[in-house]
Coordinates of C-alpha atoms and ligand atoms in Angstrom, one line a residue:
X1 CA 0.0 0.0 0.0
X2 CA 1.3 3.4 -0.9
X3 CA 0.4 5.9 1.8
X4 CA 0.1 9.4 0.4
X5 CA 1.2 12.5 2.4
X6 CA -1.4 13.4 5.0
X7 CA -0.6 17.1 4.7
X8 CA -1.6 17.0 1.0
X9 CA -5.0 15.5 1.7
X10 CA -6.0 17.1 5.0
X11 CA -8.2 19.7 3.4
X12 CA -9.3 17.8 0.4
X13 CA -12.7 16.3 -0.4
X14 CA -12.4 13.1 -2.4
X15 CA -15.2 12.6 -5.0
X16 CA -15.6 9.1 -6.3
X17 CA -16.9 8.9 -9.8
X18 CA -17.5 11.4 -12.7
X19 CA -21.0 10.4 -13.7
X20 CA -23.6 13.1 -13.5
X21 CA -23.8 13.0 -9.7
X22 CA -20.0 13.0 -9.0
X23 CA -19.6 15.7 -11.7
X24 CA -22.2 17.9 -10.0
X25 CA -20.5 17.5 -6.6
X26 CA -17.1 18.2 -8.0
X27 CA -18.3 21.3 -9.8
X28 CA -20.2 22.8 -6.8
X29 CA -17.4 22.1 -4.4
X30 CA -14.7 23.6 -6.6
X31 CA -16.9 26.7 -7.3
X32 CA -17.2 27.1 -3.5
X33 CA -13.4 27.1 -3.1
X34 CA -13.0 23.6 -1.8
X35 CA -10.0 21.5 -3.0
X36 CA -11.2 18.3 -4.6
X37 CA -9.5 15.1 -5.7
X38 CA -11.7 13.1 -8.1
X39 CA -11.1 9.3 -8.3
X40 CA -12.3 8.0 -11.6
X41 CA -12.1 4.2 -12.3
X42 CA -11.9 4.7 -16.0
X43 CA -8.8 5.6 -18.0
X44 CA -8.4 9.1 -19.5
X45 CA -9.2 7.8 -23.0
X46 CA -12.1 5.5 -22.0
X47 CA -14.9 7.9 -22.9
X48 CA -13.8 9.0 -26.4
X49 CA -16.6 9.5 -28.9
X50 CA -18.2 12.2 -31.1
X51 CA -21.8 13.5 -31.2
X52 CA -23.0 16.0 -33.7
X53 CA -26.4 17.6 -33.2
X54 CA -28.2 20.0 -35.5
X55 CA -31.3 21.9 -34.2
X56 CA -32.0 19.2 -31.6
X57 CA -31.5 16.2 -33.9
X58 CA -28.5 14.0 -33.4
X59 CA -27.2 13.5 -36.9
X60 CA -24.0 11.6 -36.1
X61 CA -22.9 9.6 -33.1
X62 CA -19.8 7.5 -32.5
X63 CA -19.6 5.8 -29.1
X64 CA -18.3 2.6 -27.8
X65 CA -20.7 -0.2 -27.1
X66 CA -22.1 -0.6 -23.6
X67 CA -21.6 -4.0 -21.9
X68 CA -23.4 -5.8 -19.2
X69 CA -21.2 -6.7 -16.2
X70 CA -21.3 -10.5 -15.7
X71 CA -17.9 -11.9 -14.5
X72 CA -18.3 -11.0 -10.8
X73 CA -22.1 -10.8 -10.5
X74 CA -24.3 -13.5 -9.1
X75 CA -28.0 -13.0 -9.9
X76 CA -30.3 -14.6 -7.3
X77 CA -33.6 -12.9 -7.9
X78 CA -35.2 -12.7 -11.4
X79 CA -32.7 -14.7 -13.5
X80 CA -33.0 -12.3 -16.4
X81 CA -31.7 -9.4 -14.3
X82 CA -28.9 -7.4 -16.0
X83 CA -26.4 -4.9 -14.7
X84 CA -25.0 -2.3 -17.2
X85 CA -22.3 0.1 -16.1
X86 CA -19.5 2.0 -17.8
X87 CA -16.4 2.6 -15.8
X88 CA -15.3 5.6 -17.8
X89 CA -15.2 9.4 -17.4
X90 CA -18.8 10.5 -17.5
X91 CA -20.1 7.0 -16.5
X92 CA -23.4 6.1 -18.1
X93 CA -23.8 9.5 -19.6
X94 CA -21.6 8.1 -22.4
X95 CA -24.8 6.3 -23.4
X96 CA -27.9 8.0 -21.9
X97 CA -30.9 9.4 -23.7
X98 CA -30.8 12.8 -21.9
X99 CA -34.5 13.0 -20.7
X100 CA -34.6 15.1 -17.5
X101 CA -38.1 15.4 -15.9
X102 CA -38.2 16.8 -12.4
X103 CA -39.8 14.7 -9.7
X104 CA -43.1 16.2 -8.7
X105 CA -44.6 17.1 -5.2
X106 CA -46.5 13.9 -5.4
X107 CA -43.4 11.8 -6.1
X108 CA -42.1 12.7 -2.7
X109 CA -45.4 12.2 -1.0
X110 CA -46.6 8.9 -2.6
X111 CA -44.7 6.7 -0.3
X112 CA -46.1 8.2 2.9
X113 CA -49.4 6.5 2.0
X114 CA -47.6 3.1 2.3
X115 CA -46.1 3.8 5.7
X116 CA -43.1 5.1 7.6
X117 CA -40.6 2.9 5.7
X118 CA -41.4 4.7 2.4
X119 CA -41.4 8.3 3.7
X120 CA -38.8 10.7 2.2
X121 CA -37.0 12.9 4.7
X122 CA -37.4 15.9 2.4
X123 CA -40.1 17.5 0.2
X124 CA -40.2 18.8 -3.3
X125 CA -39.8 22.4 -1.9
X126 CA -36.5 21.4 -0.3
X127 CA -35.1 20.3 -3.6
X128 CA -36.7 22.9 -5.9
X129 CA -33.8 25.4 -5.5
X130 CA -31.3 22.7 -6.4
X131 CA -33.2 21.7 -9.5
X132 CA -33.0 25.4 -10.3
X133 CA -29.2 25.3 -9.8
X134 CA -28.6 22.2 -11.9
X135 CA -30.9 22.8 -14.9
X136 CA -29.0 25.8 -16.4
X137 CA -26.0 23.5 -16.7
X138 CA -28.0 21.2 -18.9
X139 CA -29.5 23.7 -21.4
X140 CA -32.9 22.0 -21.3
X141 CA -35.5 22.1 -24.0
X142 CA -39.1 21.5 -23.0
X143 CA -42.2 23.1 -21.6
X144 CA -42.0 26.1 -19.3
X145 CA -45.5 25.4 -17.9
X146 CA -45.9 23.3 -14.7
X147 CA -48.6 20.6 -15.0
X148 CA -50.0 18.1 -12.5
X149 CA -47.2 15.5 -11.9
X150 CA -44.5 17.4 -13.7
X151 CA -43.2 20.8 -12.5
X152 CA -41.6 22.9 -15.3
X153 CA -37.8 23.3 -15.0
X154 CA -35.6 26.1 -15.9
X155 CA -35.9 25.6 -19.6
X156 CA -33.5 27.2 -22.1
X157 CA -35.5 26.4 -25.3
X158 CA -39.3 26.4 -24.9
X159 CA -41.0 23.8 -27.0
X160 CA -44.7 23.3 -27.7
X161 CA -46.6 20.2 -28.7
X162 CA -48.0 19.8 -32.3
X163 CA -51.7 20.3 -32.9
X164 CA -52.7 16.6 -32.6
X165 CA -50.8 16.2 -29.3
X166 CA -52.5 19.4 -28.0
X167 CA -55.9 17.8 -28.6
X168 CA -54.7 14.7 -26.7
X169 CA -53.4 16.9 -23.9
X170 CA -56.8 18.6 -23.6
X171 CA -58.6 15.3 -23.2
X172 CA -56.0 14.0 -20.7
X173 CA -56.3 17.2 -18.6
X174 CA -60.0 16.5 -18.0
X175 CA -58.9 13.5 -16.0
X176 CA -56.1 15.2 -14.1
X177 CA -53.3 13.9 -16.4
X178 CA -51.0 16.0 -18.5
X179 CA -49.2 15.7 -21.8
X180 CA -46.1 18.0 -22.4
X181 CA -42.9 17.9 -24.5
X182 CA -40.3 15.6 -22.9
X183 CA -37.7 17.8 -21.2
X184 CA -34.3 17.0 -22.9
X185 CA -30.7 18.1 -22.3
X186 CA -29.4 20.2 -25.1
X187 CA -32.7 19.3 -26.8
X188 CA -32.8 22.1 -29.4
X189 CA -29.1 22.8 -29.8
X190 CA -26.7 22.7 -32.6
X191 CA -23.5 21.4 -31.0
X192 CA -20.5 19.1 -31.5
X193 CA -19.4 17.1 -28.4
X194 CA -16.3 15.0 -28.1
X195 CA -18.2 12.2 -26.3
X196 CA -20.7 9.5 -27.1
X197 CA -23.7 11.7 -26.2
X198 CA -24.6 15.4 -26.4
X199 CA -24.1 15.6 -22.6
X200 CA -21.3 13.6 -21.1
X201 CA -21.0 14.8 -17.5
X202 CA -17.2 14.6 -17.5
X203 CA -16.9 16.6 -20.7
X204 CA -19.6 19.2 -19.8
X205 CA -19.0 19.7 -16.1
X206 CA -15.7 18.2 -14.8
X207 CA -13.3 19.4 -17.5
X208 CA -14.5 23.0 -17.2
X209 CA -14.0 22.8 -13.4
X210 CA -10.3 22.1 -14.0
X211 CA -10.0 25.9 -14.7
X212 CA -10.6 26.6 -11.0
X213 CA -7.2 25.2 -10.1
X214 CA -8.8 23.4 -7.2
X215 CA -9.5 20.1 -9.0
X216 CA -7.2 17.1 -9.4
X217 CA -8.4 14.1 -11.5
X218 CA -6.9 10.7 -10.9
X219 CA -7.8 8.3 -13.7
X220 CA -7.8 4.5 -13.5
X221 CA -8.2 4.7 -9.7
X222 CA -10.7 2.3 -8.3
X223 CA -11.8 3.1 -4.8
X224 CA -12.0 -0.1 -2.8
X225 CA -12.5 1.1 0.8
X226 CA -13.2 4.1 2.9
X227 CA -11.1 4.0 6.1
X228 CA -12.9 4.7 9.3
X229 CA -11.0 6.2 12.2
X230 CA -13.0 5.1 15.3
X231 CA -11.2 7.5 17.7
X232 CA -12.0 10.5 15.5
X233 CA -15.4 9.2 14.4
X234 CA -14.8 10.0 10.8
X235 CA -13.5 8.6 7.6
X236 CA -9.9 9.7 7.2
X237 CA -8.8 8.2 3.9
X238 CA -9.9 6.5 0.8
X239 CA -8.1 3.4 -0.4
X240 CA -8.0 3.0 -4.2
X241 CA -6.3 0.6 -6.5
X242 CA -4.3 2.0 -9.5
X243 CA -5.6 -0.3 -12.1
X244 CA -2.5 0.3 -14.4
X245 CA 0.1 -0.7 -11.7
X246 CA -2.0 -2.8 -9.3
X247 CA -0.8 -0.7 -6.4
X248 CA -3.1 0.3 -3.6
X249 CA -3.0 4.0 -2.5
X250 CA -4.2 5.4 0.7
X251 CA -5.5 8.9 0.0
X252 CA -6.1 11.1 3.1
X253 CA -9.1 13.4 3.0
X254 CA -11.4 15.6 5.1
X255 CA -14.6 14.3 3.6
X256 CA -15.8 11.9 0.9
X257 CA -18.6 12.2 -1.7
X258 CA -19.4 8.7 -3.0
X259 CA -20.9 8.8 -6.5
X260 CA -19.9 5.6 -8.1
X261 CA -23.4 4.7 -9.3
X262 CA -26.0 3.0 -7.2
X263 CA -24.6 -0.6 -7.2
X264 CA -20.9 0.3 -7.0
X265 CA -21.5 2.9 -4.3
X266 CA -23.3 0.3 -2.2
X267 CA -20.6 -2.3 -2.9
X268 CA -17.9 0.2 -1.8
X269 CA -19.6 0.9 1.5
X270 CA -20.2 -2.8 2.2
X271 CA -16.5 -3.4 1.6
X272 CA -15.6 -0.6 4.1
X273 CA -15.7 -2.7 7.2
X274 CA -14.1 -2.0 10.6
X275 CA -14.5 -3.2 14.1
X276 CA -17.2 -0.5 14.7
X277 CA -19.0 -1.3 11.4
X278 CA -18.4 -5.0 10.6
X279 CA -21.3 -5.0 8.1
X280 CA -20.1 -2.0 6.1
X281 CA -19.5 1.7 6.8
X282 CA -22.3 3.2 8.8
X283 CA -24.4 0.1 8.5
X284 CA -25.4 0.0 12.1
X285 CA -29.0 -1.2 11.4
X286 CA -28.4 -3.7 8.6
X287 CA -30.2 -1.6 5.9
X288 CA -27.2 -1.0 3.6
X289 CA -27.8 -2.7 0.2
X290 CA -31.6 -3.3 0.9
X291 CA -34.5 -1.6 -0.9
X292 CA -32.8 -1.8 -4.3
X293 CA -35.2 -0.9 -7.1
X294 CA -35.2 -0.3 -10.8
X295 CA -37.7 1.1 -13.3
X296 CA -40.1 -1.5 -14.7
X297 CA -40.0 -0.6 -18.4
X298 CA -42.6 -1.4 -21.0
X299 CA -42.0 -0.8 -24.7
X300 CA -45.1 0.1 -26.7
X301 CA -45.6 0.5 -30.5
X302 CA -49.0 1.5 -31.9
X303 CA -50.0 1.8 -35.5
X304 CA -52.2 4.8 -36.3
X305 CA -54.7 5.8 -38.9
X306 CA -53.1 9.3 -39.3
X307 CA -49.5 10.4 -38.9
X308 CA -48.6 11.8 -35.5
X309 CA -45.9 14.3 -34.7
X310 CA -42.8 13.3 -32.6
X311 CA -40.9 16.6 -32.6
X312 CA -41.0 17.5 -29.8
X313 CA -41.6 14.0 -28.3
X314 CA -44.5 13.8 -25.9
X315 CA -44.4 12.9 -22.2
X316 CA -47.7 11.6 -20.9
X317 CA -47.6 12.0 -17.1
X318 CA -48.6 9.5 -14.4
X319 CA -52.1 9.6 -13.0
X320 CA -52.7 11.5 -9.7
X321 CA -52.3 9.9 -6.3
X322 CA -56.0 9.6 -5.9
X323 CA -56.3 7.4 -9.0
X324 CA -53.3 5.1 -8.2
X325 CA -52.4 2.7 -5.4
X326 CA -49.5 3.8 -3.2
X327 CA -46.1 3.5 -5.0
X328 CA -47.5 2.2 -8.3
X329 CA -47.8 4.5 -11.3
X330 CA -46.4 4.9 -14.8
X331 CA -45.6 7.5 -17.4
X332 CA -45.1 7.3 -21.2
X333 CA -42.2 8.8 -23.2
X334 CA -42.6 9.0 -26.9
X335 CA -39.6 7.9 -29.0
X336 CA -38.0 10.4 -31.4
X337 CA -34.5 10.6 -32.7
X338 CA -32.8 10.4 -36.0
X339 CA -34.0 6.9 -37.0
X340 CA -37.6 8.0 -36.5
X341 CA -36.9 11.2 -38.5
X342 CA -35.5 9.2 -41.4
X343 CA -38.5 6.9 -41.4
X344 CA -40.9 9.9 -41.4
X345 CA -39.1 11.4 -44.4
X346 CA -39.3 8.1 -46.3
X347 CA -43.0 8.0 -45.5
X348 CA -43.4 11.5 -47.0
X349 CA -44.4 13.5 -43.9
X350 CA -41.2 14.6 -42.1
X351 CA -41.6 14.9 -38.3
X352 CA -44.8 12.7 -38.3
X353 CA -45.3 8.9 -38.5
X354 CA -48.2 6.6 -38.8
X355 CA -46.9 4.6 -35.9
X356 CA -45.7 5.8 -32.5
X357 CA -43.3 4.2 -30.0
X358 CA -43.2 4.8 -26.3
X359 CA -41.1 3.8 -23.3
X360 CA -43.6 3.2 -20.4
X361 CA -41.7 3.8 -17.1
X362 CA -43.3 2.4 -14.0
X363 CA -42.5 2.1 -10.4
X364 CA -42.0 -0.7 -7.9
X365 CA -42.5 -0.4 -4.1
X366 CA -39.0 -0.7 -2.6
X367 CA -38.6 -3.8 -0.4
X368 CA -35.8 -5.0 1.9
X369 CA -36.2 -8.4 0.0
X370 CA -34.5 -6.7 -3.0
X371 CA -30.8 -6.1 -2.3
X372 CA -27.2 -5.7 -3.3
X373 CA -24.7 -7.8 -1.3
X374 CA -21.1 -8.9 -1.5
X375 CA -20.3 -12.3 -2.9
X376 CA -17.2 -13.8 -1.2
X377 CA -17.1 -16.6 -3.8
X378 CA -16.1 -14.3 -6.7
X379 CA -13.5 -11.6 -7.0
X380 CA -13.8 -8.3 -8.9
X381 CA -11.0 -6.9 -11.1
X382 CA -9.8 -4.7 -8.3
X383 CA -9.3 -7.6 -5.9
X384 CA -12.5 -6.8 -3.9
X385 CA -15.4 -9.4 -3.4
X386 CA -17.9 -9.9 -6.2
X387 CA -21.6 -8.9 -6.2
X388 CA -24.9 -10.5 -5.5
X389 CA -28.0 -8.8 -7.1
X390 CA -31.3 -10.0 -5.8
X391 CA -34.3 -8.3 -7.3
X392 CA -37.5 -9.0 -9.1
X393 CA -40.4 -6.8 -10.2
X394 CA -43.6 -7.2 -8.1
X395 CA -46.8 -8.2 -10.0
X396 CA -48.3 -4.7 -9.2
X397 CA -45.7 -3.1 -11.5
X398 CA -47.0 -5.0 -14.5
X399 CA -50.5 -3.9 -13.7
X400 CA -49.4 -0.3 -13.5
X401 CA -47.6 -0.5 -16.8
X402 CA -50.6 -2.1 -18.5
X403 CA -52.9 0.6 -17.1
X404 CA -50.7 3.4 -18.5
X405 CA -50.6 1.6 -21.9
X406 CA -54.4 1.3 -22.0
X407 CA -54.9 4.8 -20.9
X408 CA -52.6 6.1 -23.7
X409 CA -54.3 3.9 -26.3
X410 CA -57.7 5.4 -25.1
X411 CA -56.3 9.0 -25.4
X412 CA -55.0 8.3 -29.0
X413 CA -58.4 6.7 -29.9
X414 CA -60.2 9.7 -28.5
X415 CA -58.8 12.0 -31.2
X416 CA -59.6 9.6 -34.0
X417 CA -56.1 8.0 -34.5
X418 CA -57.6 4.5 -34.2
X419 CA -54.5 3.0 -32.5
X420 CA -53.7 -0.7 -32.9
X421 CA -51.1 -2.2 -30.5
X422 CA -48.3 -3.6 -32.7
X423 CA -45.8 -4.4 -29.9
X424 CA -46.0 -4.6 -26.1
X425 CA -43.1 -6.0 -24.1
X426 CA -41.8 -5.6 -20.5
X427 CA -38.0 -5.5 -20.3
X428 CA -36.0 -7.5 -17.8
X429 CA -34.9 -6.0 -14.5
X430 CA -31.9 -3.7 -15.0
X431 CA -32.8 -2.9 -18.6
X432 CA -34.0 0.6 -17.7
X433 CA -30.5 1.2 -16.2
X434 CA -32.1 3.1 -13.4
X435 CA -31.0 1.1 -10.3
X436 CA -31.6 3.1 -7.1
X437 CA -32.4 3.0 -3.4
X438 CA -29.8 0.6 -1.9
X439 CA -28.3 3.3 0.3
X440 CA -31.4 5.3 0.9
X441 CA -32.3 8.5 2.7
X442 CA -34.6 8.2 5.7
X443 CA -35.3 10.2 8.9
X444 CA -34.6 7.0 10.9
X445 CA -31.4 4.9 10.5
X446 CA -33.7 1.9 10.9
X447 CA -35.0 2.4 7.4
X448 CA -32.2 4.2 5.7
X449 CA -28.5 4.9 5.7
X450 CA -28.6 8.6 4.9
X451 CA -30.0 11.6 6.7
X452 CA -32.0 14.3 4.9
X453 CA -28.7 15.9 3.6
X454 CA -27.5 12.6 2.0
X455 CA -24.8 12.1 4.7
X456 CA -24.4 8.7 6.3
X457 CA -26.3 8.9 9.6
X458 CA -23.4 7.3 11.4
X459 CA -20.5 9.0 9.5
X460 CA -21.3 12.7 8.8
X461 CA -18.2 13.3 6.7
X462 CA -19.4 10.8 4.0
X463 CA -22.0 11.9 1.5
X464 CA -23.7 9.5 -1.0
X465 CA -24.5 11.6 -4.1
X466 CA -26.1 9.1 -6.5
X467 CA -29.5 7.5 -6.9
X468 CA -28.7 4.9 -4.2
X469 CA -30.1 7.7 -2.0
X470 CA -33.6 7.5 -3.4
X471 CA -36.1 6.6 -0.7
X472 CA -38.8 5.4 -3.1
X473 CA -39.0 4.8 -6.9
X474 CA -40.6 7.5 -8.9
X475 CA -41.7 6.9 -12.5
X476 CA -39.4 9.8 -13.7
X477 CA -36.0 9.3 -15.2
X478 CA -33.5 9.7 -12.3
X479 CA -30.6 11.8 -13.3
X480 CA -31.9 15.3 -12.8
X481 CA -33.2 14.5 -9.3
X482 CA -29.9 12.7 -8.4
X483 CA -27.9 15.7 -9.6
X484 CA -30.1 18.1 -7.6
X485 CA -29.7 15.9 -4.5
X486 CA -25.9 15.9 -5.1
X487 CA -25.8 19.7 -5.4
X488 CA -27.8 20.1 -2.2
X489 CA -25.7 17.6 -0.3
X490 CA -22.5 19.2 -1.6
X491 CA -23.5 22.7 -0.5
X492 CA -24.3 21.4 3.0
X493 CA -20.8 19.8 3.0
X494 CA -19.3 23.2 2.1
X495 CA -21.2 24.8 5.0
X496 CA -20.1 22.1 7.4
X497 CA -16.5 22.4 6.3
X498 CA -16.6 26.2 6.8
X499 CA -18.3 25.9 10.1
X500 CA -15.6 23.4 11.3
X501 CA -18.2 20.7 11.9
X502 CA -16.2 18.2 9.9
Ligands
LIG1 C1 -28.8 3.9 -22.8 C2 -29.1 4.6 -21.5 C3 -30.1 5.6 -21.6 C4 -30.4 6.4 -20.4 N1 -31.3 7.4 -20.5 C5 -31.5 8.2 -19.4 C6 -32.4 9.3 -19.5 O1 -32.8 9.7 -20.6 N2 -32.6 10.0 -18.4 C7 -32.0 9.7 -17.2 O2 -32.3 10.4 -16.2 N3 -31.2 8.6 -17.1 C8 -30.9 7.9 -18.1 N4 -30.1 6.8 -18.1 C9 -29.5 6.5 -16.7 C10 -28.4 7.4 -16.4 O3 -27.4 7.4 -17.4 C11 -27.8 7.0 -15.0 O4 -28.8 7.0 -14.1 C12 -26.7 8.0 -14.5 O5 -25.6 8.1 -15.4 C13 -26.2 7.5 -13.1 O6 -25.3 8.5 -12.7 P1 -24.3 8.3 -11.6 O7 -23.5 9.5 -11.4 O8 -25.0 7.8 -10.4 O9 -23.4 7.0 -12.0 P2 -22.7 6.6 -13.4 O10 -23.2 7.4 -14.5 O11 -22.9 5.1 -13.4 O12 -21.2 6.9 -13.1 C14 -20.5 6.2 -12.1 C15 -19.0 6.8 -12.1 O13 -18.3 6.2 -11.0 C16 -17.1 5.6 -11.5 N5 -16.8 4.5 -10.6 C17 -17.6 3.4 -10.4 N6 -17.0 2.6 -9.4 C18 -15.9 3.3 -9.0 C19 -14.9 3.0 -8.1 N7 -14.9 2.0 -7.3 N8 -13.9 3.9 -7.9 C20 -13.8 5.1 -8.7 N9 -14.7 5.4 -9.6 C21 -15.8 4.5 -9.8 C22 -17.4 5.2 -13.0 O14 -16.3 5.1 -13.7 C23 -18.3 6.5 -13.4 O15 -17.5 7.6 -13.7 C24 -29.7 6.1 -19.2 C25 -28.7 5.1 -19.2 C26 -28.4 4.4 -20.3 C27 -27.3 3.4 -20.3

């Protein structure tokens, strides 16, 4: 083990990961004048790619393929469960689709109906200023009008639905549901990015922060353990393996922001054992790893009597709380993109098609029976134990997806489009690539690892910044909310550092 000089690290915050949540934390901390060392598991060149976008349409994209992790993963729940990750600068934003809806008031309140275990320790109002902080970094296109179940964000390019979708929206409104343009990152922009998507968090957020002079990036460094000092009651160092040399480094620090993605964050904390925390760092009540959830995801294609617009793509919100059982709902996102555009041109009506495709994102009630654990029988590339993933979708998720599908078909029928379902499938667990919840926030350490500021209840100088923090599963895509939580937690960390609380 190579022990690095304590005087170098004493005032440094270590951020683990440069996906959207680690990037947000690194940016906010450096802007606030904090010295940050970023540990990134991927190599410097791992995220190379090119994306060209003209007026909101991606016309060229070169990116490396995304692979499922298998070699050190044991699946013990639904056998079709998959785990995708990308250990590269920018993480999964090398591949993502860039949809960024806010969670709504109701998304934070839904769980309360199901009992104490599902109650978030914060409200929409607590997070709203942090959505406001993050959104300008994303140059969002979408609606600037708040509707039930989807508050409007700080939108750079205001978009409006086409005439047919407006009629559908009016019919939906009568039943408390809304239809608006999907909020997208850089949605209406002409831009060239040296990465596999139009918004790679490393390229867009971390690289510019280098200009502050406060940021150090260490590539190919895989964090394997946070080192707890029982006498000081804090984490004093991060142990990371240099994957190029195989050497372990001990990096002293004042605080840590863990943003390695839900599963890797949980794994890292489980690996961080000590005599005070034999089951993982801060895991005094045995909840670390439990309550893992993912988005149940249905794929729907309908054939239509008349062509329907897809620019902007439509977002059909969930139904209200009164119309849905606790923790079960779904929303529909219309497909758009360059393939769809080419097909519409070939059909002779650019921007409209006589079929429409949708991703139907649903929810699942988090359960302690779904979990991430360590697998002592296998070994990961960095020498740490392998992983167990135990998760399955409850039956209620399928019912909620089917209800959203049927509701959408009824809405399309109502405007004379005579929809005929051509395809309906439900993807396997992990296909949405929205794992969350396995290191969740909760007012009580009995039900969650993190307090309302995303700090470990038992270890206040460690923040978990990614969607592992989600208390319950909303039907919305997770990144924007995870970034807002990361920003909020990072500002609190700055305040604590300044006040000498850490
Ligand atoms: C095809 C696709 C489409 C998607 N579309 C959307 C969408 O439209 N909207 C949306 O909200 N979400 C979408 N997602 C999901 C979204 O990309 C992820 O939720 C998001 O990137 C997670 O962010 P993160 O910062 O938590 O982790 P990640 O993006 O997974 O980043 C993790 C980072 O941590 C690093 N790391 C991991 N382990 C270690 C370690 N031990 N030490 C050091 N570094 C480590 C990784 O290298 C990486 O930099 C999509 C994903 C995919 C694949």
